[in-house]
Amino acid sequence: MKRSGGNESEKRRKRRRLLHELGDQRIPYLGPSDHGFQQLWETSYSGLALRRSCSLPEELHGRVEAALLTLRQRGCFLRDLVKVRDRDVFTAVSRVLLGQPGTTYRYLDTRLFTIPWHTDEQRGTCCDPDLSAACKALWELNCFFCSDVGDRKEGDVFKQCRKEFVGAIESKPSVEGDTESKDSEESKPSDDGGDSESKQSEEGETESKHSDDWDIESKHSEEEEGPSSKQDAAWESRHGDEMGDMKTKQTELGSPTGSKQHSEEKHTDWKHRPAGSTETETTGLGPQEKPVAELKHSLSGYHIEDEEDEDQQSGQGCSNLNPAKTSCPGPAQFNVTLLNYMDPAAMSQLKEEPYYGMGKMAVGWHHDENLVSLSPVAVYSYSCHDDDKGVSSEEGPAEKGCWRIGLKVAWDIHTPGLTLPLQSGDSYYLRDDLNRTHQHCVLAGDSARFSSTHRVAECSTGTLDYIQSRCREALSNLSTDPETGTHSLLSLLPATLQGYEEIHNEVEFEWLRQYWFQGQRYTRFCSWWARPMEQLENDWREMELMTQLLLAAVEEEGQPEEGRREMAETLLTALTDRQQHRQTWRDRCHSSLAQTLPPEEAPVDRPFWADDDPSMPLPFDLADIINRVESLLWRM
């Protein structure tokens, strides 16, 4: 949904007012060491499921982590240049998209093109052997998640894992004391009936849903430099030996806990409020928390536009285990994984989480978009720890040094937030309707971290097969005389012409321009998209020819005047839209941020048409054509 500038200004004004009212006060949140954490998880965040590192196959850990390091060393992780509130910004995390061949994933006005993962059936020559092996390892992880994410039985492995996770915090003061309980048979996957659908993701693929506008994408200004050598150098110096010295995966990892100071200040007397309650709950809040509860009415009127009556669709404060409707029936079929890499030590600044005091944010509060409705997301987390840095399960600084996921009920200050520490090799699932009713963020740890976020991307209009079928549809109106080679349009009906001109614009601005803006960066790693995009360019040229034929028909004096007027209006609308989009893409390609990128990563303002190209049927300057059509309509 397109948001107007007036609405954006009003949202920013309200957000500033809310932050001012909060002042130094913090909305409560619970970590694993806080009283009531397990109850809060089970009642208000039940769509969140954790799978500990020790419950995944050891061999899979080794292959996946080696694959991530291979991709990083090859330079495949790149920061995206995305659009946030009408300005281009760099993502803080570096990314690369893997998935089914010919699939794309679009977020923040940027389309990512997959490097295809390599299966036993899909063995190509688009990548070198090492990169191909890395892609296959991540496909194996994807297969594991597809079969595992929907498993749910009464007393299933995820509930058991949750209890063990909390029990380890409450009863074990150190990592060493917690080994037996988490190596039990109960940590292995088990069948599990029930729904598994949700609509989530993890690493900031926030397509226009910057509800709090505290996401990491929006903090980077035009002054920020492009991908820096500092980050590359830091990674090489700290983790360069990991490829050669890949150690056997730990079978037991400690459970980091919440901040002791935070726990003492806030949560010992928290009392759960039933989901859907509209009463202001002040029981158990200390003197500092009471003013926060009074902000309920301020927050309740400040929903983001795309969350259409979310509180009416489900109970407030809990994710629905059995949604009445689902758009993702059956087992989850993850079609892409968005891989992310970030090293906080190489970042100049990270924003503090503003509402709960959870710590530094790598990815801010958001809902995720461009996913199949109510589909789940699976996330694998791998942290590159320095050898001398252990992770303790005791409360204190170690917890803040661990990567965590934060969750909150969207625009609800009664239900405390929740933070979940992640050990290297842990996985978690966001299931059911959690993404619709909640928001999540990623809280930075001390070490560099990879994540593999597996999604069911909504790509009904985002696959190569789709856009190729659209090209065939448009070109079906072009006829070529086999003897003379003369071209003509089969139909001059305005509705037909309008549809084909819309396809023309879609091919140029949703595919060709997107590919040459950033998608072409990956051709040095994988050549899969080179030939399909060449064919799309050829189809686009044919559509340019069709536009020329339409212009000739409009200017032909022998045509009935009424028909010419309708055709001229159709053409004028299409060309005006095309001119505006072309200027937008020129501006993006030549922006100050784009100019900071190295040549191999810089956006390309590819001249599909050129003044000195005799094969092109239309002049470069669309303004001239538009003036001719406008003059013709004026004379009519």
XYZ file of C-alpha atoms in Angstrom:
636
model
C 0.000 0.000 0.000
C 1.332 3.360 -0.966
C 1.642 5.737 1.945
C 1.166 9.451 1.469
C 3.668 12.031 2.671
C 1.037 13.517 4.975
C 0.466 10.182 6.693
C 4.195 9.647 7.071
C 4.608 13.073 8.679
C 1.772 12.335 11.077
C 3.311 8.987 12.003
C 6.667 10.591 12.699
C 4.993 13.265 14.813
C 3.143 10.639 16.855
C 6.260 8.534 17.252
C 8.231 11.509 18.565
C 5.421 12.306 20.980
C 5.301 8.726 22.262
C 9.052 8.608 22.746
C 8.880 11.927 24.569
C 6.136 10.611 26.852
C 8.105 7.459 27.554
C 11.165 9.473 28.514
C 13.421 7.235 30.583
C 10.597 4.790 31.263
C 10.736 1.366 29.633
C 7.974 -1.036 28.703
C 8.673 -4.350 30.504
C 10.208 -7.298 28.711
C 11.239 -10.751 29.906
C 14.352 -12.787 29.235
C 14.987 -16.455 30.099
C 16.093 -15.691 33.677
C 13.011 -13.586 34.485
C 10.115 -14.956 36.477
C 7.171 -15.699 34.195
C 9.267 -16.026 31.038
C 7.995 -19.501 30.127
C 4.380 -18.552 30.829
C 4.738 -15.443 28.674
C 6.286 -17.470 25.856
C 3.555 -20.108 25.949
C 0.622 -17.707 26.213
C 1.615 -14.672 24.160
C 4.407 -15.873 21.849
C 3.403 -19.468 21.161
C 4.135 -19.075 17.457
C 7.849 -18.864 18.312
C 9.580 -22.254 18.399
C 13.242 -22.875 19.246
C 15.332 -25.798 18.071
C 18.613 -26.009 19.952
C 21.859 -26.589 18.131
C 22.308 -30.057 19.606
C 19.053 -31.290 18.057
C 20.217 -30.763 14.467
C 22.389 -33.374 12.756
C 26.074 -32.775 13.389
C 26.994 -33.318 9.744
C 24.422 -30.765 8.614
C 25.928 -28.154 10.933
C 29.348 -28.698 9.431
C 28.193 -28.465 5.814
C 26.021 -25.389 6.389
C 28.638 -23.452 8.321
C 31.325 -24.290 5.758
C 28.917 -23.121 3.035
C 28.319 -19.794 4.758
C 32.034 -19.196 5.151
C 32.622 -20.113 1.502
C 30.021 -17.607 0.344
C 31.530 -14.945 2.599
C 35.075 -15.548 1.407
C 33.954 -15.422 -2.219
C 32.462 -11.976 -1.624
C 28.865 -13.058 -2.282
C 27.487 -11.126 0.703
C 26.697 -7.588 -0.455
C 24.786 -4.739 1.076
C 21.605 -3.787 -0.764
C 20.759 -0.269 -1.842
C 17.073 -0.031 -0.908
C 14.496 2.726 -0.775
C 13.061 3.809 2.575
C 10.651 6.735 2.727
C 11.609 7.903 -0.774
C 15.356 7.881 -0.218
C 18.022 5.297 -0.959
C 19.886 3.750 1.976
C 22.299 0.869 2.406
C 21.283 -2.101 4.481
C 23.442 -2.639 7.545
C 23.572 -6.380 6.928
C 25.134 -7.921 3.840
C 22.920 -10.327 1.935
C 22.653 -12.891 -0.803
C 19.538 -14.748 -1.961
C 19.517 -18.469 -2.705
C 16.496 -20.409 -3.845
C 14.586 -22.140 -6.566
C 15.956 -21.313 -10.025
C 14.212 -18.347 -11.604
C 12.768 -17.051 -8.332
C 13.097 -13.485 -7.056
C 12.334 -11.773 -3.752
C 11.297 -8.126 -3.649
C 11.566 -5.799 -0.667
C 11.916 -2.034 -0.201
C 11.688 -1.351 -3.954
C 14.560 -3.740 -4.608
C 14.295 -7.085 -6.368
C 16.806 -9.777 -5.411
C 17.584 -12.503 -7.937
C 18.343 -15.971 -6.612
C 21.549 -17.845 -6.960
C 19.921 -21.260 -7.507
C 20.568 -23.825 -4.860
C 21.863 -27.022 -6.388
C 19.892 -30.189 -5.770
C 20.620 -33.734 -6.832
C 18.264 -33.200 -9.776
C 19.390 -29.669 -10.612
C 23.077 -29.782 -11.414
C 24.169 -26.880 -13.559
C 27.363 -25.251 -14.676
C 26.429 -21.711 -13.633
C 28.681 -21.835 -10.534
C 32.112 -23.249 -9.824
C 32.271 -26.531 -7.852
C 32.922 -24.941 -4.441
C 30.058 -22.491 -4.775
C 27.821 -25.241 -6.122
C 28.606 -27.373 -3.061
C 27.786 -24.447 -0.775
C 24.429 -23.920 -2.499
C 23.637 -27.618 -2.184
C 24.406 -27.601 1.560
C 21.907 -24.782 2.086
C 19.346 -26.684 0.011
C 19.831 -29.639 2.393
C 19.173 -27.316 5.337
C 16.078 -26.066 3.528
C 14.826 -29.645 3.109
C 15.322 -30.270 6.823
C 13.335 -27.163 7.730
C 10.528 -28.020 5.286
C 10.007 -31.382 6.944
C 10.529 -30.131 10.497
C 8.769 -26.781 10.833
C 5.248 -28.198 10.670
C 5.799 -31.042 13.133
C 3.650 -30.514 16.210
C 2.165 -32.943 18.721
C 0.944 -32.476 22.234
C 4.118 -32.240 24.282
C 6.191 -31.919 21.110
C 9.894 -31.336 20.767
C 9.531 -27.562 20.628
C 7.582 -27.357 23.869
C 10.075 -29.705 25.456
C 12.951 -27.629 24.105
C 11.329 -24.512 25.525
C 11.055 -26.085 28.979
C 14.630 -27.349 28.857
C 15.814 -23.923 27.752
C 14.111 -22.206 30.691
C 15.010 -25.002 33.097
C 18.668 -24.689 32.210
C 18.583 -21.025 33.181
C 16.756 -21.592 36.444
C 18.759 -24.560 37.672
C 22.187 -24.441 35.997
C 24.658 -21.675 36.773
C 27.104 -22.557 34.016
C 27.484 -24.082 30.591
C 29.078 -27.261 31.893
C 26.221 -28.068 34.209
C 23.590 -28.255 31.501
C 24.795 -30.927 29.164
C 22.691 -33.969 29.928
C 19.236 -32.451 29.704
C 19.771 -31.023 26.246
C 21.369 -34.160 24.768
C 18.331 -36.235 25.600
C 16.284 -38.078 23.031
C 13.555 -35.500 23.522
C 15.710 -32.974 21.675
C 15.273 -34.933 18.448
C 12.547 -34.151 15.914
C 9.175 -35.796 16.437
C 5.898 -35.780 14.551
C 3.439 -33.198 15.530
C -0.089 -32.597 14.303
C -1.696 -29.240 13.821
C -1.198 -26.087 11.865
C 2.203 -24.710 11.041
C 1.254 -21.682 9.031
C 2.447 -18.199 9.739
C 3.838 -15.241 7.855
C 7.216 -14.258 9.104
C 10.839 -13.552 8.393
C 13.865 -12.567 10.348
C 16.475 -10.305 8.911
C 14.855 -7.026 8.088
C 13.140 -7.765 4.860
C 10.681 -5.117 5.868
C 8.746 -4.154 2.796
C 7.166 -0.809 3.675
C 6.252 -2.015 7.175
C 8.538 0.171 9.251
C 5.944 0.396 11.980
C 8.262 1.925 14.514
C 10.624 3.280 11.876
C 13.490 2.050 14.025
C 14.636 -0.555 11.535
C 18.277 -0.637 10.686
C 17.585 0.224 7.047
C 16.263 3.689 7.895
C 19.156 4.772 10.073
C 21.736 4.971 7.293
C 21.935 8.390 5.736
C 23.428 9.586 2.496
C 26.656 10.245 4.360
C 27.187 6.549 4.994
C 29.887 4.935 2.925
C 29.391 1.891 0.768
C 30.632 -1.586 1.734
C 33.858 -0.704 3.464
C 37.203 -2.335 3.459
C 37.126 -1.959 7.238
C 34.436 -4.608 7.566
C 36.215 -6.948 5.154
C 39.519 -6.497 6.958
C 37.939 -7.019 10.358
C 36.311 -10.228 9.225
C 39.464 -11.558 7.637
C 41.551 -10.856 10.714
C 39.075 -12.364 13.154
C 37.596 -15.271 11.201
C 39.884 -15.981 8.287
C 41.133 -19.225 9.811
C 37.707 -20.725 10.321
C 37.498 -22.290 6.862
C 40.673 -24.228 7.368
C 40.074 -24.981 11.027
C 36.387 -25.899 10.982
C 35.949 -27.688 14.278
C 33.456 -30.337 15.203
C 30.168 -28.651 16.096
C 29.539 -28.367 19.824
C 26.863 -30.760 20.966
C 25.974 -28.567 23.869
C 25.686 -24.798 24.102
C 24.860 -22.761 27.167
C 21.722 -20.644 27.434
C 22.423 -16.948 27.858
C 20.082 -15.107 30.109
C 18.461 -11.767 30.504
C 20.155 -8.812 32.118
C 20.257 -9.037 35.893
C 19.750 -5.336 36.311
C 16.800 -5.404 33.969
C 15.274 -8.332 35.841
C 15.659 -6.698 39.231
C 14.079 -3.485 38.025
C 11.041 -4.778 36.248
C 9.729 -8.253 36.044
C 9.583 -10.151 39.278
C 5.913 -9.364 39.910
C 4.590 -9.345 36.381
C 1.137 -10.843 36.107
C -0.097 -12.132 32.764
C -3.076 -10.281 31.298
C -5.469 -12.504 29.334
C -5.254 -12.009 25.596
C -7.826 -9.621 24.254
C -8.338 -7.789 27.522
C -8.838 -4.078 27.136
C -8.409 -3.165 30.773
C -5.317 -1.343 31.855
C -3.241 -3.746 33.932
C -1.167 -2.100 36.616
C -0.803 -5.041 39.010
C 2.823 -5.829 39.545
C 4.160 -2.702 37.912
C 6.562 -0.676 39.917
C 6.385 3.094 40.234
C 8.432 3.555 37.071
C 6.124 1.377 34.958
C 2.742 2.873 35.896
C 3.024 5.879 33.552
C 3.749 3.499 30.681
C 0.394 1.784 31.049
C -1.317 5.116 30.641
C -0.002 5.350 27.078
C -2.365 2.599 25.897
C -4.797 4.944 24.199
C -1.985 6.839 22.483
C -0.548 3.658 21.056
C -3.840 2.039 20.090
C -4.604 4.754 17.570
C -1.236 4.482 15.853
C -1.355 1.461 13.584
C 0.494 1.236 10.335
C -1.673 1.262 7.260
C -0.993 -2.227 6.007
C -2.072 -3.787 9.295
C -5.755 -3.713 8.447
C -7.640 -4.113 11.716
C -5.188 -6.664 13.019
C -6.669 -6.591 16.488
C -10.049 -7.476 15.031
C -8.620 -10.391 13.122
C -7.152 -12.137 16.120
C -6.865 -11.975 19.858
C -4.575 -9.234 21.005
C -1.491 -10.423 22.797
C -1.218 -14.006 21.556
C -0.513 -15.779 18.298
C -3.265 -18.120 17.147
C -2.295 -21.774 17.140
C -5.146 -22.685 14.806
C -5.896 -19.820 12.451
C -9.391 -19.989 11.009
C -8.070 -19.260 7.531
C -4.742 -20.080 5.981
C -3.245 -19.295 2.628
C -0.445 -21.792 3.087
C -2.092 -25.237 3.523
C -0.020 -28.373 3.901
C 3.699 -28.670 4.625
C 5.809 -25.563 4.249
C 7.711 -25.410 0.974
C 10.406 -22.802 1.477
C 11.354 -21.521 -1.968
C 14.117 -19.062 -0.999
C 16.561 -18.396 1.777
C 17.877 -14.894 2.404
C 21.367 -15.219 3.836
C 22.592 -12.380 6.055
C 25.976 -11.459 7.474
C 26.858 -8.741 9.948
C 29.878 -7.923 12.080
C 28.908 -5.376 14.780
C 32.564 -4.592 15.441
C 32.829 -3.137 11.939
C 29.748 -0.935 12.336
C 30.202 2.683 13.307
C 26.915 2.824 15.167
C 23.825 0.790 15.913
C 20.626 2.229 17.315
C 19.427 1.353 20.790
C 16.069 -0.376 21.003
C 13.920 2.567 22.170
C 10.874 1.116 23.910
C 12.093 -1.764 26.098
C 15.800 -1.061 26.512
C 16.699 -4.408 24.969
C 20.060 -3.228 23.608
C 21.601 -2.525 20.214
C 19.478 -3.413 17.194
C 20.890 -5.027 14.063
C 17.405 -5.130 12.521
C 14.622 -3.041 14.030
C 10.985 -3.730 14.791
C 9.022 -4.852 11.760
C 6.475 -7.139 10.223
C 7.609 -9.014 7.119
C 6.037 -8.800 3.695
C 6.074 -10.486 0.321
C 5.511 -13.877 1.961
C 2.646 -16.275 1.399
C 0.021 -15.388 3.984
C 0.431 -17.252 7.280
C 3.454 -19.160 6.006
C 6.234 -19.959 8.483
C 9.841 -18.840 8.438
C 12.805 -20.899 9.623
C 16.041 -19.228 10.715
C 19.455 -20.814 11.245
C 21.915 -18.739 13.278
C 25.687 -19.123 13.153
C 27.958 -16.871 15.224
C 31.682 -16.639 14.561
C 33.051 -16.610 18.094
C 36.620 -15.751 18.945
C 38.321 -18.726 20.559
C 38.813 -16.908 23.859
C 35.196 -15.767 24.131
C 32.892 -18.210 25.834
C 29.186 -17.781 26.411
C 27.934 -18.142 29.936
C 24.449 -19.057 31.096
C 24.845 -16.780 34.088
C 23.175 -13.408 34.092
C 25.404 -10.509 33.256
C 27.389 -9.040 30.386
C 27.613 -12.372 28.507
C 23.907 -12.238 27.706
C 24.229 -8.844 26.049
C 27.146 -10.217 24.041
C 24.915 -12.908 22.554
C 22.717 -12.385 19.527
C 19.039 -12.325 20.441
C 15.670 -12.079 18.789
C 13.180 -9.665 20.330
C 9.419 -9.928 19.981
C 6.484 -7.772 20.976
C 2.756 -7.721 20.420
C 2.122 -5.016 17.835
C 1.090 -1.749 19.485
C 0.321 -3.325 22.861
C 2.000 -2.017 26.008
C 0.218 -4.379 28.394
C 1.944 -7.568 27.240
C 5.686 -7.526 28.037
C 8.157 -8.025 25.233
C 10.280 -11.148 25.002
C 13.938 -11.722 24.158
C 15.408 -15.068 23.176
C 19.205 -15.563 23.172
C 20.605 -17.534 20.239
C 23.599 -19.812 20.474
C 25.629 -20.560 17.383
C 23.838 -23.343 15.515
C 20.427 -22.668 17.066
C 17.399 -22.436 14.810
C 14.017 -20.925 15.452
C 10.682 -20.931 13.680
C 8.098 -18.178 13.420
C 4.814 -19.950 12.869
C 1.046 -19.512 12.790
C -0.092 -15.867 12.648
C 2.797 -14.456 14.682
C 3.873 -12.040 11.947
C 0.368 -10.601 11.658
C -0.131 -9.982 15.378
C 3.459 -9.348 16.481
C 6.608 -7.531 15.462
C 10.152 -8.775 15.823
C 13.662 -7.359 15.806
C 17.208 -8.718 15.894
C 19.471 -7.573 18.728
C 23.168 -7.487 17.939
C 25.730 -9.513 19.832
C 29.475 -9.022 20.073
C 30.554 -11.500 17.408
C 30.015 -11.639 13.675
C 26.932 -13.632 12.696
C 25.424 -15.384 9.712
C 21.763 -16.266 9.431
C 19.909 -18.307 6.859
C 16.248 -17.235 6.766
C 14.067 -19.671 4.864
C 10.782 -18.300 3.516
C 7.780 -19.081 1.387
C 8.117 -15.990 -0.776
C 4.959 -14.746 -2.466
C 6.287 -14.802 -6.000
C 3.175 -15.174 -8.155
C 4.534 -12.191 -10.108
C 8.186 -12.752 -9.227
C 9.410 -15.747 -11.211
C 11.108 -15.984 -14.576
C 8.295 -18.221 -15.829
C 5.774 -15.523 -14.916
C 7.482 -12.644 -16.741
C 8.232 -14.813 -19.771
C 4.546 -15.680 -20.022
C 3.716 -11.972 -19.814
C 6.111 -11.283 -22.683
C 4.483 -13.953 -24.808
C 1.101 -12.435 -24.050
C 2.166 -8.957 -25.166
C 4.059 -10.111 -28.246
C 1.064 -12.117 -29.398
C -0.311 -8.796 -30.712
C 2.688 -8.321 -33.019
C 2.473 -9.765 -36.509
C 5.387 -10.099 -38.937
C 4.910 -10.689 -42.650
C 7.099 -13.695 -43.521
C 7.871 -12.376 -47.017
C 8.489 -8.672 -46.445
C 9.312 -8.678 -42.733
C 6.822 -5.874 -42.232
C 5.438 -5.550 -38.689
C 1.878 -4.695 -37.716
C -0.418 -4.793 -34.705
C -3.184 -7.393 -34.770
C -5.513 -5.448 -32.457
C -5.957 -1.723 -31.952
C -8.605 -1.996 -29.235
C -7.712 0.518 -26.501
C -8.188 -2.008 -23.657
C -5.912 -4.501 -25.420
C -3.283 -1.880 -26.147
C -3.359 -0.632 -22.572
C -2.726 -4.132 -21.221
C 0.245 -4.683 -23.514
C 1.787 -1.303 -22.690
C 1.478 -2.158 -18.987
C 3.397 -5.380 -19.645
C 5.978 -3.294 -21.496
C 6.487 -1.136 -18.410
C 6.536 -4.156 -16.099
C 9.314 -5.820 -18.089
C 11.433 -2.665 -18.080
C 10.967 -1.413 -14.532
C 10.289 -4.539 -12.492
C 12.830 -6.754 -14.213
C 15.396 -5.155 -16.541
C 15.964 -2.032 -14.485
C 15.963 -4.017 -11.236
C 18.462 -6.487 -12.627
C 20.868 -3.849 -13.896
C 20.466 -1.833 -10.720
C 21.783 -4.611 -8.450
C 20.988 -8.091 -9.729
C 23.846 -8.088 -12.241
C 26.367 -7.857 -9.357
C 26.117 -11.609 -8.879
C 27.014 -12.603 -12.443
C 30.659 -12.892 -11.404
C 29.608 -15.666 -8.995
C 26.791 -17.279 -10.958
C 25.817 -16.932 -14.632
C 22.308 -18.423 -14.344
C 20.426 -15.170 -15.024
C 22.582 -13.911 -17.926
C 20.790 -15.633 -20.790
C 17.217 -15.142 -19.483
C 17.838 -11.415 -19.017
C 19.281 -11.172 -22.528
C 16.076 -12.722 -23.839
C 13.977 -10.299 -21.782
C 15.886 -7.406 -23.365
C 15.109 -8.776 -26.809
C 11.432 -9.046 -25.904
C 11.521 -5.486 -24.567
C 12.890 -4.266 -27.902
C 9.988 -5.942 -29.665
C 7.609 -4.128 -27.350
C 9.325 -0.842 -28.157
C 8.579 -1.638 -31.799
C 4.943 -2.206 -30.881
C 4.829 1.210 -29.226
C 6.198 2.753 -32.424
C 3.492 1.007 -34.449
C 0.848 2.333 -32.077
C 2.228 5.855 -32.450
C 2.053 5.494 -36.248
C -1.567 4.352 -36.005
C -2.433 7.328 -33.803
C -0.869 9.770 -36.260
C -2.447 8.160 -39.317
C -5.031 10.541 -40.737
C -7.143 7.785 -42.278
C -8.158 6.344 -38.889
C -11.617 7.251 -37.470
C -11.142 10.223 -35.166
C -12.841 8.638 -32.131
C -10.676 5.547 -32.387
C -7.560 7.672 -32.791
C -8.445 9.667 -29.684
C -8.854 6.566 -27.532
C -5.582 5.124 -28.826
C -3.805 8.447 -28.272
C -5.045 8.681 -24.685
C -3.927 5.103 -24.024
C -0.501 5.799 -25.506
C -0.106 9.102 -23.649
C -0.849 7.462 -20.298
C 1.667 4.668 -20.911
C 4.432 6.992 -22.142
C 3.983 9.512 -19.340
C 4.249 6.734 -16.782
C 7.300 5.342 -18.568
C 9.032 8.704 -18.640
C 8.543 9.198 -14.899
C 9.832 5.727 -14.064
C 12.886 6.121 -16.289
C 13.807 9.349 -14.555
C 13.380 7.702 -11.147
C 15.769 4.905 -12.129
C 18.289 7.328 -13.601
C 18.261 9.229 -10.320
C 18.772 6.036 -8.308
C 21.630 4.846 -10.501
C 23.419 8.197 -10.243
C 22.698 8.943 -6.589
C 25.522 9.895 -4.269
C 25.280 6.559 -2.465
C 25.401 4.575 -5.698
C 28.572 6.407 -6.673
C 30.357 5.116 -3.545
C 30.135 1.514 -4.705
C 33.052 -0.201 -6.435
C 32.613 -0.680 -10.207
C 31.732 -4.368 -9.917
C 28.847 -3.551 -7.554
C 27.674 -0.194 -8.908
C 24.156 0.108 -10.394
C 24.106 0.295 -14.174
C 21.897 2.810 -15.972
C 21.869 0.466 -18.930
C 21.036 2.210 -22.221
C 18.597 -0.298 -23.680
C 17.893 2.467 -26.199
C 20.541 4.843 -27.534
C 20.665 7.821 -29.850
C 23.276 6.169 -32.072
C 21.627 2.724 -32.131
C 20.001 2.322 -35.563
C 18.117 -0.785 -34.472
C 16.043 1.142 -31.964
C 12.701 2.299 -33.363
C 12.036 5.080 -30.851
C 14.042 8.216 -30.111
C 15.746 8.323 -26.732
C 13.781 11.394 -25.654
C 10.285 10.325 -24.698
C 9.389 13.960 -24.108
C 9.295 14.551 -27.875
C 6.856 11.683 -28.432
C 4.670 12.805 -25.552
C 4.522 16.340 -26.994
C 3.462 14.963 -30.364
C 0.648 12.917 -28.848
C -0.506 15.819 -26.668
C -0.578 18.131 -29.723
C -2.589 15.574 -31.645
C -5.147 15.295 -28.833
C -5.376 19.070 -28.605
C -6.156 19.316 -32.327
C -8.864 16.696 -31.963
